[in-house]
PDB file of C-alpha atoms in Angstrom:
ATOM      1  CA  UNK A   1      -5.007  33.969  13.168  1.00  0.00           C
ATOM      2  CA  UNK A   2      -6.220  35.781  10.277  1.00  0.00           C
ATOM      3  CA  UNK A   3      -3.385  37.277   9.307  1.00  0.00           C
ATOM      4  CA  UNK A   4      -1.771  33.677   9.475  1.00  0.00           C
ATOM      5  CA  UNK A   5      -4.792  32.422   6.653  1.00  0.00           C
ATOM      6  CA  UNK A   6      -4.637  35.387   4.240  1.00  0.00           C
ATOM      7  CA  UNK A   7      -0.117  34.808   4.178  1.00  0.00           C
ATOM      8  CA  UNK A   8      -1.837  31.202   3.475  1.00  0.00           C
ATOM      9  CA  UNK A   9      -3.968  32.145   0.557  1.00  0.00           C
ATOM     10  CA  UNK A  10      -1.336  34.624  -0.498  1.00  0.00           C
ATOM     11  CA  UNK A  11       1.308  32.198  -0.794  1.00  0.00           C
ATOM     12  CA  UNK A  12      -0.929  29.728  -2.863  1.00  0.00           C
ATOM     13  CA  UNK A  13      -1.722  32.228  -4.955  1.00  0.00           C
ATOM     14  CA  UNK A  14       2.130  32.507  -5.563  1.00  0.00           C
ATOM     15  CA  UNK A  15       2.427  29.214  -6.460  1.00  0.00           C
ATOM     16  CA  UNK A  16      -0.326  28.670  -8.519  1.00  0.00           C
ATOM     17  CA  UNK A  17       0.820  32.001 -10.704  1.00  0.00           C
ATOM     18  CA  UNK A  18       4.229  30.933 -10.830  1.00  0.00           C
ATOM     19  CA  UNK A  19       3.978  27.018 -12.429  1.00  0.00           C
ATOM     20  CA  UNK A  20       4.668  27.006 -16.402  1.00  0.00           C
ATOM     21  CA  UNK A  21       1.510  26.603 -18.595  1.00  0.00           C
ATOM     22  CA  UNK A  22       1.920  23.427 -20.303  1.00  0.00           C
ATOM     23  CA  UNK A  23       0.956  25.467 -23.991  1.00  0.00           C
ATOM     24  CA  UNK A  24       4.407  27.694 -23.119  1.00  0.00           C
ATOM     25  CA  UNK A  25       6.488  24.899 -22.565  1.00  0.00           C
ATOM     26  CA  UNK A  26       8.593  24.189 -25.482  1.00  0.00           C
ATOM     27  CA  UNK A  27       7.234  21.606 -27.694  1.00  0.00           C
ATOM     28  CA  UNK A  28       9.973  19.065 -26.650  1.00  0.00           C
ATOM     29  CA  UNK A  29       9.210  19.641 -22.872  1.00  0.00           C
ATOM     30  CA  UNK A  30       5.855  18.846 -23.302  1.00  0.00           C
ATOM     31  CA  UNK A  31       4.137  16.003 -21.799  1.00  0.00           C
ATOM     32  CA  UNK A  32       2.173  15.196 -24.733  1.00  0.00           C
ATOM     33  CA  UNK A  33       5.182  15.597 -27.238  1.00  0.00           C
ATOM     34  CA  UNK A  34       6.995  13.242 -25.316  1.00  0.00           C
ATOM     35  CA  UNK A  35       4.325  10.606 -24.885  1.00  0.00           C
ATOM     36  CA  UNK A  36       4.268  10.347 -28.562  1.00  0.00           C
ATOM     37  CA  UNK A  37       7.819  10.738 -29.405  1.00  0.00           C
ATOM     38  CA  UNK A  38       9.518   8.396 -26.738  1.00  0.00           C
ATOM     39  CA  UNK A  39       6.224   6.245 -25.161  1.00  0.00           C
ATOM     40  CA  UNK A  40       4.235   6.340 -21.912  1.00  0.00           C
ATOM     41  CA  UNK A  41       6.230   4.251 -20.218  1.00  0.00           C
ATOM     42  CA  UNK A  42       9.402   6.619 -20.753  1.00  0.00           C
ATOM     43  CA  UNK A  43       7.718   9.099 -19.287  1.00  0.00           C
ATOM     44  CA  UNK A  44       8.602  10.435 -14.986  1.00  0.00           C
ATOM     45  CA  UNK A  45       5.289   9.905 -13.229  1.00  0.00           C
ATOM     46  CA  UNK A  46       4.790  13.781 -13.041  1.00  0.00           C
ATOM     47  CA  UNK A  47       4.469  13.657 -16.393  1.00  0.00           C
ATOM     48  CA  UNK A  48       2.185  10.915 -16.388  1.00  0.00           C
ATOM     49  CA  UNK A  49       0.396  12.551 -13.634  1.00  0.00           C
ATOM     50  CA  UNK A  50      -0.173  15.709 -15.891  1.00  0.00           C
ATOM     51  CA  UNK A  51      -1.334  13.649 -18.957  1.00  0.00           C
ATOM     52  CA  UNK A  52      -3.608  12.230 -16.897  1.00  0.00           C
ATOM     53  CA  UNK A  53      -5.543  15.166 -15.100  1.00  0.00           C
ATOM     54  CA  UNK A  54      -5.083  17.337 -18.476  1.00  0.00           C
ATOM     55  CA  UNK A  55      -4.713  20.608 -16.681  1.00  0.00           C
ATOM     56  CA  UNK A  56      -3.146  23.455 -18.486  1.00  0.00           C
ATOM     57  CA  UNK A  57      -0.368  23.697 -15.725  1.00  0.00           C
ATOM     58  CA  UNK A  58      -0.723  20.169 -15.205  1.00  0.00           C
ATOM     59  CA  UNK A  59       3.004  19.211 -15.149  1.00  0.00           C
ATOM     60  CA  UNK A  60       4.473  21.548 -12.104  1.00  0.00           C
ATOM     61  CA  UNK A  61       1.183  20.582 -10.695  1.00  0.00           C
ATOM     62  CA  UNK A  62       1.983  17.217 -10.900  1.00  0.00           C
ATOM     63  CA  UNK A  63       5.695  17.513  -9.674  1.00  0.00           C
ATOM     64  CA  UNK A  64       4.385  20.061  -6.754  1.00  0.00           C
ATOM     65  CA  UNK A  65       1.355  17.466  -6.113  1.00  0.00           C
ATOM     66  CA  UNK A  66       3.815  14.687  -5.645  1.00  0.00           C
ATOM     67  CA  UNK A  67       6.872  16.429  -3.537  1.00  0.00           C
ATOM     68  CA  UNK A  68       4.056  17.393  -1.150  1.00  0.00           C
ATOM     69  CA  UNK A  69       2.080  13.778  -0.348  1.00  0.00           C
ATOM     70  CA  UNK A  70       5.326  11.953  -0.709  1.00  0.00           C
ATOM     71  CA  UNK A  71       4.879  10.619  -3.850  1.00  0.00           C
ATOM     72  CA  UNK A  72       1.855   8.198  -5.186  1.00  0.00           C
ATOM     73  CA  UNK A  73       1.325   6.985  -2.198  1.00  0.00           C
ATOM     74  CA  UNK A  74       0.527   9.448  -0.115  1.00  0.00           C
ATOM     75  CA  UNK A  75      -1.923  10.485  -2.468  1.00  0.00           C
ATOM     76  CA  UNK A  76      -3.806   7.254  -2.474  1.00  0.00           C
ATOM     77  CA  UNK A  77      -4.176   7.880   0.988  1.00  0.00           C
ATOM     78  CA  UNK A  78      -5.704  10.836   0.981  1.00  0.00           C
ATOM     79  CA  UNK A  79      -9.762  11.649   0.582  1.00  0.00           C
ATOM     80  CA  UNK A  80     -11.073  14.149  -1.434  1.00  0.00           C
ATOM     81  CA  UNK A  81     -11.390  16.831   0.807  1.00  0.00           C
ATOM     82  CA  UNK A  82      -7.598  16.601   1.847  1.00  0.00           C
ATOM     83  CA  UNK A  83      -6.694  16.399  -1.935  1.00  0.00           C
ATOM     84  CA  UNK A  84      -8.859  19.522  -2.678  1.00  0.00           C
ATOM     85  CA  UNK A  85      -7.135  21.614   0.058  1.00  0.00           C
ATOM     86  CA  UNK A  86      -3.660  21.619  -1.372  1.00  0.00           C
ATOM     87  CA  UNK A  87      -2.281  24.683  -3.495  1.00  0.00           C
ATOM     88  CA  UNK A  88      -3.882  24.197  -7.137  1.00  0.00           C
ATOM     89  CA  UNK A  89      -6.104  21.409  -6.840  1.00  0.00           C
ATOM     90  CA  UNK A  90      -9.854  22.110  -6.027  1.00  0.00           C
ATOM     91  CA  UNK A  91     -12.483  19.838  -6.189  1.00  0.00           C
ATOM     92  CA  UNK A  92     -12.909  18.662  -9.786  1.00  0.00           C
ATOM     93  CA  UNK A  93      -8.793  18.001  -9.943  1.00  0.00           C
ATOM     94  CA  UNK A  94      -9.680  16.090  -6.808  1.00  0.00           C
ATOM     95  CA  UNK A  95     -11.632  13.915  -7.987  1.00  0.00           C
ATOM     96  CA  UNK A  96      -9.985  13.176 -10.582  1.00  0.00           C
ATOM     97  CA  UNK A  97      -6.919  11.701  -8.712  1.00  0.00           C
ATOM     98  CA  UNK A  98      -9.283   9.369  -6.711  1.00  0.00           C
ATOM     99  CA  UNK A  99     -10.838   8.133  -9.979  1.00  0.00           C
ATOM    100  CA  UNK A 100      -7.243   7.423 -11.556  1.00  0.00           C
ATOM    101  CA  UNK A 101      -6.277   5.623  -8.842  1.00  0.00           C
ATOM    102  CA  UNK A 102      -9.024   3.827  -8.069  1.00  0.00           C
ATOM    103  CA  UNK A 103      -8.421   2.520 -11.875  1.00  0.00           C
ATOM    104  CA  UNK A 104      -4.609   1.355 -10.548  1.00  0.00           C
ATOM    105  CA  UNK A 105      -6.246  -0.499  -7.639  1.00  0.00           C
ATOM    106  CA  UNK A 106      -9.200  -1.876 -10.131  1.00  0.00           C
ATOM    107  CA  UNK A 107      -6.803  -2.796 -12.640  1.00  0.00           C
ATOM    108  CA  UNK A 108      -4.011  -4.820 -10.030  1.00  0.00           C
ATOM    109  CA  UNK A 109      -7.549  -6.500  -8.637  1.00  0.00           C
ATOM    110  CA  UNK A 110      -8.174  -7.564 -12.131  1.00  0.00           C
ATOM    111  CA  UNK A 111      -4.811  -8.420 -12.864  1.00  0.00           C
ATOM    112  CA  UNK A 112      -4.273 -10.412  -9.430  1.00  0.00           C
ATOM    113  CA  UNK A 113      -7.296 -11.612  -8.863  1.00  0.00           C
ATOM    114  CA  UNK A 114      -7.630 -13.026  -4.939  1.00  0.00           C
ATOM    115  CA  UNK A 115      -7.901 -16.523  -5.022  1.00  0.00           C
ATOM    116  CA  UNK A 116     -10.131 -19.065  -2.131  1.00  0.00           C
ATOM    117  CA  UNK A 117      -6.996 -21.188  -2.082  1.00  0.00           C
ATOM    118  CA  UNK A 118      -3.842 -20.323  -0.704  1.00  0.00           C
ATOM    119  CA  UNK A 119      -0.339 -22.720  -1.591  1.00  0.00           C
ATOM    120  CA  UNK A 120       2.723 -20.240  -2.298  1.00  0.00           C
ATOM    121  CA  UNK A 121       3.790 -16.741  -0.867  1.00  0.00           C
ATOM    122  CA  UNK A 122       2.823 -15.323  -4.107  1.00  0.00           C
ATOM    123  CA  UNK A 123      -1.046 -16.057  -3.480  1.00  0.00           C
ATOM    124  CA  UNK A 124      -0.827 -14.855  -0.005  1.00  0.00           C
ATOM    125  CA  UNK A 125       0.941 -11.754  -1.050  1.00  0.00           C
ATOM    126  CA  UNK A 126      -2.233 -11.218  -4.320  1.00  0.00           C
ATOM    127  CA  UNK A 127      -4.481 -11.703  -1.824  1.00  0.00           C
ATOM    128  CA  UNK A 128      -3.647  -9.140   0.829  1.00  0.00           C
ATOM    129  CA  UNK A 129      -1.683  -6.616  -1.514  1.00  0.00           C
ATOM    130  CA  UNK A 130      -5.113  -4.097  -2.324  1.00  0.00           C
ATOM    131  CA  UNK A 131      -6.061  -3.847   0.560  1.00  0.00           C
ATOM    132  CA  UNK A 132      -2.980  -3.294   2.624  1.00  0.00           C
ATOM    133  CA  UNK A 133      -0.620  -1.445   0.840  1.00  0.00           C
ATOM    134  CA  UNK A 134      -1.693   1.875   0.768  1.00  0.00           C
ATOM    135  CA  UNK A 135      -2.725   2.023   4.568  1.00  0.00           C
ATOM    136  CA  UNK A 136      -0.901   4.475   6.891  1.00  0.00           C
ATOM    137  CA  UNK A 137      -0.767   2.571   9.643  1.00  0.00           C
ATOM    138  CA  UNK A 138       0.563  -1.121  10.039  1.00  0.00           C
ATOM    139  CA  UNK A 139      -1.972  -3.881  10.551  1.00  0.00           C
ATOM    140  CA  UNK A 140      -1.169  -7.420  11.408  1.00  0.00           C
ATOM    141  CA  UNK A 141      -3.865  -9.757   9.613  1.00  0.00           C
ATOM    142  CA  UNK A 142      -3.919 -13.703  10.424  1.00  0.00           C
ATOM    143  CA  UNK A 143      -5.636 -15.764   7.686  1.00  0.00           C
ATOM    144  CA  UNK A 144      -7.003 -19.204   8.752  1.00  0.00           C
ATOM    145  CA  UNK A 145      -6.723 -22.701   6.291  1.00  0.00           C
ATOM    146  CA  UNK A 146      -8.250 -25.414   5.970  1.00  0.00           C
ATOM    147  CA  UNK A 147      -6.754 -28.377   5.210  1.00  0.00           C
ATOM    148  CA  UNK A 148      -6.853 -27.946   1.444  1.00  0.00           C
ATOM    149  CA  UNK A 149      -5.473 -24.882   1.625  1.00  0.00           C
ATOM    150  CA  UNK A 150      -8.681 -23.165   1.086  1.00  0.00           C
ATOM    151  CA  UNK A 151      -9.313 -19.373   2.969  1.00  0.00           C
ATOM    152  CA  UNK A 152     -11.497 -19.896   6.197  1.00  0.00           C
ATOM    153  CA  UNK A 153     -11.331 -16.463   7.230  1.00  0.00           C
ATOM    154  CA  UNK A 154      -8.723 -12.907   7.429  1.00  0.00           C
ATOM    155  CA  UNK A 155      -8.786 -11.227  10.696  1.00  0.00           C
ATOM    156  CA  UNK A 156      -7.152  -8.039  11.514  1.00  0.00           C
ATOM    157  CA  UNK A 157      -4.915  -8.762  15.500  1.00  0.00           C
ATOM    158  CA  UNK A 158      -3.390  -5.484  15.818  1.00  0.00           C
ATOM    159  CA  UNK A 159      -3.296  -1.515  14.382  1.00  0.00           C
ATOM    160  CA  UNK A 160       0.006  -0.187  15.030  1.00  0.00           C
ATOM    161  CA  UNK A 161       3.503  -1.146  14.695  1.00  0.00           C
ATOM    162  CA  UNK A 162       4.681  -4.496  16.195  1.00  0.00           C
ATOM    163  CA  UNK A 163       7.456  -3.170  18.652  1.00  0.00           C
ATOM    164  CA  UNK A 164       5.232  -1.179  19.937  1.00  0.00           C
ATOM    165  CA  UNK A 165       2.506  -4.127  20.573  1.00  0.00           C
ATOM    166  CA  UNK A 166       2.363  -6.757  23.277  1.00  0.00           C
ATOM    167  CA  UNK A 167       2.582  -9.899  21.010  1.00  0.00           C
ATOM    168  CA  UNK A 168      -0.266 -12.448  22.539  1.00  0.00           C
ATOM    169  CA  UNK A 169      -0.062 -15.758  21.004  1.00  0.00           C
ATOM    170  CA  UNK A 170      -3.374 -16.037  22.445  1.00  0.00           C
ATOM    171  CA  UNK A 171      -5.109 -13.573  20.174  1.00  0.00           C
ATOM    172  CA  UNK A 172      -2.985 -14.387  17.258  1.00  0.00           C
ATOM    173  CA  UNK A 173      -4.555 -17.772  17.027  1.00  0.00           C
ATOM    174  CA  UNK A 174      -8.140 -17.632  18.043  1.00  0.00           C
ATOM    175  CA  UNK A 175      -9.751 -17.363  15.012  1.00  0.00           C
ATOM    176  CA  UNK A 176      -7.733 -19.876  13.785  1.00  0.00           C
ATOM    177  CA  UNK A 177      -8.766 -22.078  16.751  1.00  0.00           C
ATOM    178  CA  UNK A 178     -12.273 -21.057  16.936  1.00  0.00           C
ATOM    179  CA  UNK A 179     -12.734 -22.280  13.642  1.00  0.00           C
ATOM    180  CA  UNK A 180     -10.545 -25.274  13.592  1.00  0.00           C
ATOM    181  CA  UNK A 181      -8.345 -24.145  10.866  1.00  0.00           C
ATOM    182  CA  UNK A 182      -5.500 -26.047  10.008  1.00  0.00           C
ATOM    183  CA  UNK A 183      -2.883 -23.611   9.634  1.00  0.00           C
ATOM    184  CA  UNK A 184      -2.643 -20.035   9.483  1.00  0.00           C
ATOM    185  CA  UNK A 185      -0.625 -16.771   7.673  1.00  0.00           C
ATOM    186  CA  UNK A 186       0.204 -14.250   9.220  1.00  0.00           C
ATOM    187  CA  UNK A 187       0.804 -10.770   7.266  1.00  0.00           C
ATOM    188  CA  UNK A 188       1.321  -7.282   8.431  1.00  0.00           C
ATOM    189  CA  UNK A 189       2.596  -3.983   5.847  1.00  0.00           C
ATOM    190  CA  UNK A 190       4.745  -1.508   6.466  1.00  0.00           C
ATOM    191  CA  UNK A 191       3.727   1.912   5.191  1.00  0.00           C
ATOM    192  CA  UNK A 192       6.624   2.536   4.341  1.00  0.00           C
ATOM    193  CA  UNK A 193       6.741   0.450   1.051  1.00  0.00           C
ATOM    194  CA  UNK A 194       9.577  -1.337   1.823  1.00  0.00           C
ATOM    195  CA  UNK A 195       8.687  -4.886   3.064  1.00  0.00           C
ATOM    196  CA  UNK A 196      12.092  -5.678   4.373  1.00  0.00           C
ATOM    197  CA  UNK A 197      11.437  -7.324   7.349  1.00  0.00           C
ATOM    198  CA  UNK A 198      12.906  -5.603  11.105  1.00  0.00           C
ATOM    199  CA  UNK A 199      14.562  -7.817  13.733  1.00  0.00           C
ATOM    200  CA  UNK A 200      11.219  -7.596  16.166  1.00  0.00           C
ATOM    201  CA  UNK A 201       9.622  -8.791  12.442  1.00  0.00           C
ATOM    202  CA  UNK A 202      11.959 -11.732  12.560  1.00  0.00           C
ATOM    203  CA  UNK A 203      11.507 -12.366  16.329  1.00  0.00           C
ATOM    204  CA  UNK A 204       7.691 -12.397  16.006  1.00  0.00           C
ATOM    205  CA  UNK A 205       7.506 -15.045  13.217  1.00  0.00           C
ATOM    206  CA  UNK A 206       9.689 -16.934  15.675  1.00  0.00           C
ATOM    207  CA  UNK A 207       7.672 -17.333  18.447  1.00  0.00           C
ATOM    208  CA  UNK A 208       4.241 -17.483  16.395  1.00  0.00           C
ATOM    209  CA  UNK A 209       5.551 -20.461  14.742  1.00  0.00           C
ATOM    210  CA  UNK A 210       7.162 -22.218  18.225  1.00  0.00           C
ATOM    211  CA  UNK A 211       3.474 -21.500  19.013  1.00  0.00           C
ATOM    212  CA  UNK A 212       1.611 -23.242  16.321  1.00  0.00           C
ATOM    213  CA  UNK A 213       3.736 -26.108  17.079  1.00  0.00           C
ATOM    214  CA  UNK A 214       2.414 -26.277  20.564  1.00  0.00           C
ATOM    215  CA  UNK A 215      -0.973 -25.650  19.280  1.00  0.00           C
ATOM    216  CA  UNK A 216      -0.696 -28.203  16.171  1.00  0.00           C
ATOM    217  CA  UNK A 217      -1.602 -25.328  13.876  1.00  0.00           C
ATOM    218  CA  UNK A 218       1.022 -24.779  11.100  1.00  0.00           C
ATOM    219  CA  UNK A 219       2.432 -21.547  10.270  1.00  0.00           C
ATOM    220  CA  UNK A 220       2.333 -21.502   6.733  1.00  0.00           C
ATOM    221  CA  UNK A 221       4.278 -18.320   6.165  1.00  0.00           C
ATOM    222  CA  UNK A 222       4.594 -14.354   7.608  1.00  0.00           C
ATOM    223  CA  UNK A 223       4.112 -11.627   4.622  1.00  0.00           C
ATOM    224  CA  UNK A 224       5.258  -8.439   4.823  1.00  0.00           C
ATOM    225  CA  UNK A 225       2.867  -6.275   1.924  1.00  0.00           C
ATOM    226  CA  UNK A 226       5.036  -3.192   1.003  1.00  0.00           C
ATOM    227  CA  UNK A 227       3.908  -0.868  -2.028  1.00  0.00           C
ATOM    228  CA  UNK A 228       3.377  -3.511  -4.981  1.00  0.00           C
ATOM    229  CA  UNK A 229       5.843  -6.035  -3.139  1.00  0.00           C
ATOM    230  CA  UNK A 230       6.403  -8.180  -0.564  1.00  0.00           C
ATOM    231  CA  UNK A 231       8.466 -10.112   1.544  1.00  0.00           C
ATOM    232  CA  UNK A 232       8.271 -13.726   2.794  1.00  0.00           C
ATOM    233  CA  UNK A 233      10.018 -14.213   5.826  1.00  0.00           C
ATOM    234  CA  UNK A 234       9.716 -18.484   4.950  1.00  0.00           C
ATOM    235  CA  UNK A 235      11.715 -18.339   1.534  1.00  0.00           C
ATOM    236  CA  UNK A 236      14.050 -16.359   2.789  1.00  0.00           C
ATOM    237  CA  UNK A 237      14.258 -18.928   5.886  1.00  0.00           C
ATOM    238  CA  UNK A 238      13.839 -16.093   8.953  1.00  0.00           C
ATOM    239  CA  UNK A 239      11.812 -16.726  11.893  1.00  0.00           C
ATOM    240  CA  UNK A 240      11.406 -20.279  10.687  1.00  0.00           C
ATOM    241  CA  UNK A 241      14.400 -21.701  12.642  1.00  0.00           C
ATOM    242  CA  UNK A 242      11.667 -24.177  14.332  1.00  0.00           C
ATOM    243  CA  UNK A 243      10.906 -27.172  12.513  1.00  0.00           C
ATOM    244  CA  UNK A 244       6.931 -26.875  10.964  1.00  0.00           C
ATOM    245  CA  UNK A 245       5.376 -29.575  10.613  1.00  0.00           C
ATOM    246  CA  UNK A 246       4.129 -31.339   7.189  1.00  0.00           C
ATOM    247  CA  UNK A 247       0.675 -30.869   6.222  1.00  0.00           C
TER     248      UNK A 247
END
């Protein structure tokens, strides 16, 4: 076993010694040139990355940093301590990847702000998107209405993916019942990042809305959150083969 940790250390070592100083780069290649000779937004995301955390090997940090979480996402879901463990990192580079992307998830907050009244997919989608989109697990949320439209509650049914789940209508609707809503959306993400919707996704909306027919509550919509989009399975006229009724 201790062999096994010092080949560990030895091969970080490796890789930290090997990635090009930013300073020996040629002064095209360089992240900072090329910020201010093409723009920011030109820029890959490693390079980004490497503006942004400033260190002087910053940009095959970045690009070895982002190969090994699976891209920005994976990073946002990691905590500090998993960040600081990987090759080059350490705790002050650690923290400073939580702070920038706690800025992207203050910024899309501020830019989307959640709103008490819910009317098109887009709302339902601002609403749910910080929250959701970075977790590593899929959760199916149910949000209650009023009659106005207005936000009664959010309540998380299920952790875990919905093939996998015993569907009960029962539990799907209680809060909505216990609080007399008047209709309900239902939402789950895929941590994946792509939103498009599975044939159990499809079959689910299906029967939740036969069921709020039964149960007079309408089923405003099912949102799928993926990372910064989503997917309405009522514009796009799946799983709403019943007929809802008006509000």
């Amino acid at each position: 076993m201790q062999h096994s940790l010092i080949d560990m250390q030895a091969y970080d070592m490796r890789r930290t010694k090997t990635r090009r100083l930013i300073k020996d780069m040629p002064p095209e290649e360089q992240p900072y040139t090329r910020m201010d000779a093409v723009g920011l937004r030109a820029l890959s995301t490693a390079e980004v990355l490497a503006i942004a955390l400033g260190n002087k090997d910053g940009l095959d940090l970045a690009q070895d940093l982002l190969t090994s979480t699976n891209h920005l996402p994976g990073i946002a879901r990691k905590n500090r301590h998993e960040l600081a463990t990987l090759p080059g990192i350490g705790e002050i580079t650690a923290r400073r990847l939580l702070a920038i992307m706690e800025i992207a998830r203050r910024y899309q907050a501020f830019q989307y702000p959640p709103s008490s009244i819910i009317k098109t997919p887009q709302e339902a989608a601002y609403y749910l998107m910080g929250d959701m989109m970075h977790l590593e697990q899929e959760h199916f949320v149910v949000i209650s209405l009023d009659t106005r439209n207005h936000i009664i509650n959010k309540t998380t049914i299920y952790i875990g993916t919905l093939n996998a789940i015993p569907i009960r209508m029962s539990e799907i609707f209680e809060p909505a019942i216990r609080c007399r809503a008047a209709a309900i959306i239902v939402a789950h993400n895929h941590p994946s990042g792509d939103p498009a919707p599975s044939p159990e996704d499809v079959n689910v909306t299906r029967m939740i809305g036969q069921a709020g027919e039964l149960l007079d509550i309408q089923v405003m919509d099912h949102i799928i959150i993926g990372l910064n989009v989503f997917y309405s399975l009522k514009e796009r006229g799946l799983g709403f083969d019943f007929i809802p009724k008006s509000k």
